[in-house]
Coordinates of C-alpha atoms in Angstrom, one line a residue:
Q178 CA 160.3 5.5 143.4
V179 CA 160.1 7.7 146.3
Q180 CA 156.9 9.1 147.9
L181 CA 156.8 12.4 149.7
V182 CA 154.2 14.1 151.7
E183 CA 154.6 17.8 153.1
S184 CA 153.4 19.2 156.1
G185 CA 153.7 22.2 158.4
G186 CA 152.1 24.7 156.7
G187 CA 149.2 27.8 157.6
L188 CA 148.3 30.9 157.9
V189 CA 150.9 33.2 160.0
Q190 CA 151.0 37.2 159.9
A191 CA 153.5 38.8 157.7
G192 CA 156.7 38.9 160.5
G193 CA 156.1 35.6 161.3
S194 CA 157.5 31.7 161.2
L195 CA 156.9 28.4 159.9
R196 CA 158.6 25.0 159.7
L197 CA 157.5 23.2 156.6
S198 CA 158.6 19.0 157.1
C199 CA 158.4 16.9 154.0
A200 CA 158.5 13.3 154.9
A201 CA 160.1 10.7 152.6
S202 CA 159.5 6.7 152.3
G203 CA 161.9 4.6 150.8
R204 CA 165.9 3.6 151.7
A205 CA 167.5 5.7 149.3
F206 CA 167.2 8.9 150.9
S207 CA 170.5 9.9 151.7
S208 CA 170.9 9.3 147.9
Y209 CA 169.0 11.9 146.7
A210 CA 169.2 15.7 146.3
M211 CA 166.0 17.9 147.3
G212 CA 164.6 20.4 146.8
W213 CA 161.5 23.3 147.7
F214 CA 159.5 25.0 144.8
R215 CA 156.1 26.6 145.6
Q216 CA 153.2 28.4 143.1
A217 CA 151.6 31.2 144.1
P218 CA 148.0 32.0 143.6
G219 CA 148.0 32.7 138.7
K220 CA 151.8 32.5 138.7
E221 CA 153.9 29.7 137.9
R222 CA 155.3 26.8 140.2
E223 CA 159.2 28.5 141.3
F224 CA 162.2 27.8 142.6
V225 CA 162.7 28.3 146.4
A226 CA 165.2 26.5 147.9
C227 CA 168.1 23.1 147.4
I228 CA 170.3 20.9 149.0
S229 CA 172.9 18.7 148.0
A230 CA 172.1 14.4 149.4
S231 CA 174.8 14.8 151.8
G232 CA 173.3 18.4 153.3
Y233 CA 177.1 19.1 154.2
D234 CA 178.1 23.0 155.3
R235 CA 179.4 23.8 151.8
D236 CA 178.7 26.7 149.8
Y237 CA 177.9 24.0 147.2
D238 CA 175.6 21.5 149.2
R239 CA 172.9 24.9 149.3
D240 CA 171.3 26.9 147.1
Y241 CA 168.7 29.9 147.6
A242 CA 166.1 32.0 145.4
E243 CA 167.2 35.5 145.9
S244 CA 164.2 36.4 147.1
V245 CA 164.3 34.3 150.3
K246 CA 168.0 34.4 150.9
G247 CA 168.4 35.0 154.6
R248 CA 164.9 34.1 155.7
F249 CA 164.7 30.7 154.6
T250 CA 166.5 27.8 155.4
I251 CA 167.0 24.3 153.6
S252 CA 168.0 21.3 155.9
R253 CA 167.9 17.5 156.1
D254 CA 168.0 14.5 158.2
N255 CA 169.1 11.6 156.7
A256 CA 169.0 9.5 159.6
K257 CA 165.0 10.5 159.1
N258 CA 164.2 11.5 156.0
T259 CA 163.1 14.0 156.7
L260 CA 164.0 17.4 154.5
S261 CA 162.9 21.2 156.1
L262 CA 162.2 24.5 155.3
Q263 CA 162.7 26.8 158.1
M264 CA 161.1 30.4 157.1
D265 CA 160.9 33.4 159.0
N266 CA 160.1 37.1 158.7
L267 CA 158.0 35.7 156.3
K268 CA 156.1 37.9 153.7
P269 CA 153.1 38.3 152.2
E270 CA 154.2 37.0 148.7
D271 CA 155.5 34.5 150.4
T272 CA 152.0 33.0 150.3
A273 CA 151.8 30.0 148.4
V274 CA 151.8 26.1 147.6
Y275 CA 155.0 24.5 148.5
Y276 CA 156.2 21.6 147.0
C277 CA 158.8 19.2 148.5
A278 CA 160.7 17.2 145.3
A279 CA 163.7 14.6 144.9
R280 CA 166.0 14.8 142.1
W281 CA 167.8 11.2 141.2
S282 CA 171.6 12.7 141.6
S283 CA 173.2 14.0 144.8
A284 CA 173.9 17.1 143.5
V285 CA 171.8 20.3 143.7
S286 CA 169.9 21.7 141.1
I287 CA 166.9 24.7 140.9
R288 CA 165.7 23.1 137.8
Q289 CA 162.3 21.9 138.3
Q290 CA 163.0 19.1 135.2
N291 CA 165.6 18.1 137.0
F292 CA 163.2 16.4 139.5
N293 CA 162.3 13.1 138.9
S294 CA 159.0 12.6 142.4
W295 CA 157.0 15.6 143.8
G296 CA 154.9 16.0 146.8
R297 CA 150.9 16.9 146.8
G298 CA 151.7 20.2 148.8
T299 CA 150.9 22.4 151.5
Q300 CA 149.7 25.7 151.4
V301 CA 151.6 28.7 153.4
T302 CA 149.7 32.2 153.7
V303 CA 151.0 34.9 155.0
S304 CA 148.5 37.9 155.7
S305 CA 149.5 41.3 156.0

């Protein structure tokens, strides 16, 4: 089992940037695909971005929700057991609790049910 702890959330004005981090325990981090999901008040949790276990820069190593493409960038450092989400040009509709998740597979997925371990989340609030 892997333990996941998110950090980096906060309050930012529209157009600003934030960088979320997810620290993972355990030695198998480089074997897991990872993802970011978010849940806005009154809404269901939704997919944001995912990255393969290797994190290589191939087309199939990353995927993004249409709403964040071109603004968010997912990355990972397997040597440091860390997952990141760089969020630029933030919009009020990006306000949500952001969750880090690990999948017991090396391949990317956008489906929540394919992820096996979840962090507790970090709040991101974007003011207009």
